[in-house]
Amino acid sequence: MKVGIIGSGHVGLVAGACLAEIGHSLLCTDSDEAKIRQLTAGTVPIYEPGLEDLVHRNAAAGRLGFTSSLAETVRATDILFICVGTPTSETGEANLYYVDSVATEIGALLTSPKIIVDKSTVPVRTGANVRRAVERSSGRSDFEVVSNPEFLREGSAVEDFLFPDRIVVGVESERGAAAMRELYRPIVEQSFELARRRVPRLPSVPLIVTTVSSAELIKHAANSFLALKISYINALASVCELAGADVEEVAEGLGLDRRIGKAFLKAGAGYGGYCLPKDIAAFHQICRELGYDFRLLREVMEINRTAKQRIVQKVADALWVLRGKTIAVLGLAFKPNTDDMRAAPSIDIIRALQEQGALIRAYDPHAMETAKAHLSDVTYCRSPYEAAEGAHALVLLTEWEEFRDLDLERLRRAMRLPVAVDGRNALDPERMREAGFDYECVGRPRRPAARRGESPHA
Ligand code: NAD
């Protein structure tokens, strides 16, 4: 099928490359001409495991092309995916400016019936507004509007797109449903080459067909529920600290219940990223507009704000006065395996430490370049050990795999004080204490540090 992608960012580019991989003919566009120039030259502008290979392979096979012309994209394709950003506005609701302008632009270019698929995360009822915008600018009504929310996670986006738990398509008519079933057939049947080579092979993927409104609501409901799980375990972490219980043990005992599940029960410095914070805020707002005050969601957001604040408090408790103290921050990205810094908890935590006069030395395997747009007055370092040099405390904020095998002796020797606050419960408390660290994490009992001669206030 001939498919156009409008907005070639984290979602659009992955969707484009994956749909090409399963055999379709893809043309991707973006209003950012520099991005299109980069992609045309073979440079993938984001770090996402497996994406570069997929882009190169499918571009070389002639199934994946890039253009800065929306007109060319509309002319050459039958199905158009809207994958532009839906950032949060001041008051929390989704800013639908980009979706509205793309819908209006598509309408002005429409000369034959197309299927217009909204993949951006949008509040319920956006589909109806997309239809109206296209109708107004095109003067026609022989097109389909489909809602096809995306559930991929940054860091495993390619895997998630090709091997999803489910595909949701919200349609206006059987014509839209048939086109989407045909488009996703290789994924549903797991019949594309990578799926056939996969060991073990996955069973077929459920594709559910709903109304447009239900599909839109499923996405907001899913992200809000995931945020709720994280805030739930973070609230439990606070209770564990007060009760002397261990949140890791509690999470294991909870998560083994299949009705609850283990995923998203990891206590730490709170959720962040481009999706959860803005989607839960937008869902809260649209519910309010519809006449329902979803107070539970407000509490989820509040617990998340506190989760970040508690990390800052733990550092302050360990060092007393923060003014003039140097803090080594390990991990900046909102999660491992991505360089995305949008709404990363590290931003709020670092700013709060800086406000109290702390100096920040930071290291992240992939996100230091992207971090520069979000943070100022940070010394970026080439390794965790360089970041630790002369530091009074170390704070871990992203659980990158490489932090699990740190040379703890070397790290401690580089630091002025052996204080470590693990905001992701990613390090082994025993090993940390054996290495002489005064180690704090989230929701776990505090045992005395095994000190090796030095005083924590040296
Ligand atoms: P992004 O910022 O990475 O990409 C959006 C792209 O759209 C940018 O490249 C931007 O230049 C382009 N764009 C903006 N206006 C345009 C226009 N008029 N014409 C053409 N291109 C235009 O954002 P993203 O992370 O890919 O998110 C896109 C949507 O998908 C959002 O609604 C988001 O909530 C949703 N989503 C994101 C994720 C994720 O993990 N990032 C997961 C699921 C859903």
Short mmCIF file of C-alpha atoms in Angstrom, two decimals, residues 5-9 28-37 67-70 73 84-85 97-98 101-102 105:
data_model
loop_
_atom_site.label_atom_id
_atom_site.label_comp_id
_atom_site.label_asym_id
_atom_site.label_seq_id
_atom_site.Cartn_x
_atom_site.Cartn_y
_atom_site.Cartn_z
CA ILE A 5 3.79 9.92 7.07
CA ILE A 6 3.35 13.54 8.13
CA GLY A 7 5.66 14.33 11.02
CA SER A 8 8.81 12.17 10.95
CA GLY A 9 9.72 12.30 14.63
CA CYS A 28 7.74 10.53 4.94
CA THR A 29 7.55 14.28 5.26
CA ASP A 30 8.20 16.82 7.97
CA SER A 31 7.92 20.60 8.25
CA ASP A 32 11.48 20.60 9.59
CA GLU A 33 13.48 20.72 6.36
CA ALA A 34 16.79 20.13 8.13
CA LYS A 35 15.41 16.83 9.46
CA ILE A 36 14.35 15.75 5.98
CA ARG A 37 17.79 16.69 4.58
CA THR A 67 10.46 14.65 1.08
CA SER A 68 9.87 18.09 2.47
CA SER A 69 6.83 18.46 0.20
CA LEU A 70 3.47 17.70 1.77
CA THR A 73 3.20 13.11 -0.07
CA VAL A 84 2.87 15.46 14.57
CA GLY A 85 3.46 16.53 18.16
CA TYR A 97 -2.36 23.42 16.68
CA TYR A 98 -0.14 21.04 14.65
CA SER A 101 -2.79 22.78 10.57
CA VAL A 102 -1.86 19.44 9.04
CA GLU A 105 -3.21 21.55 4.70
#
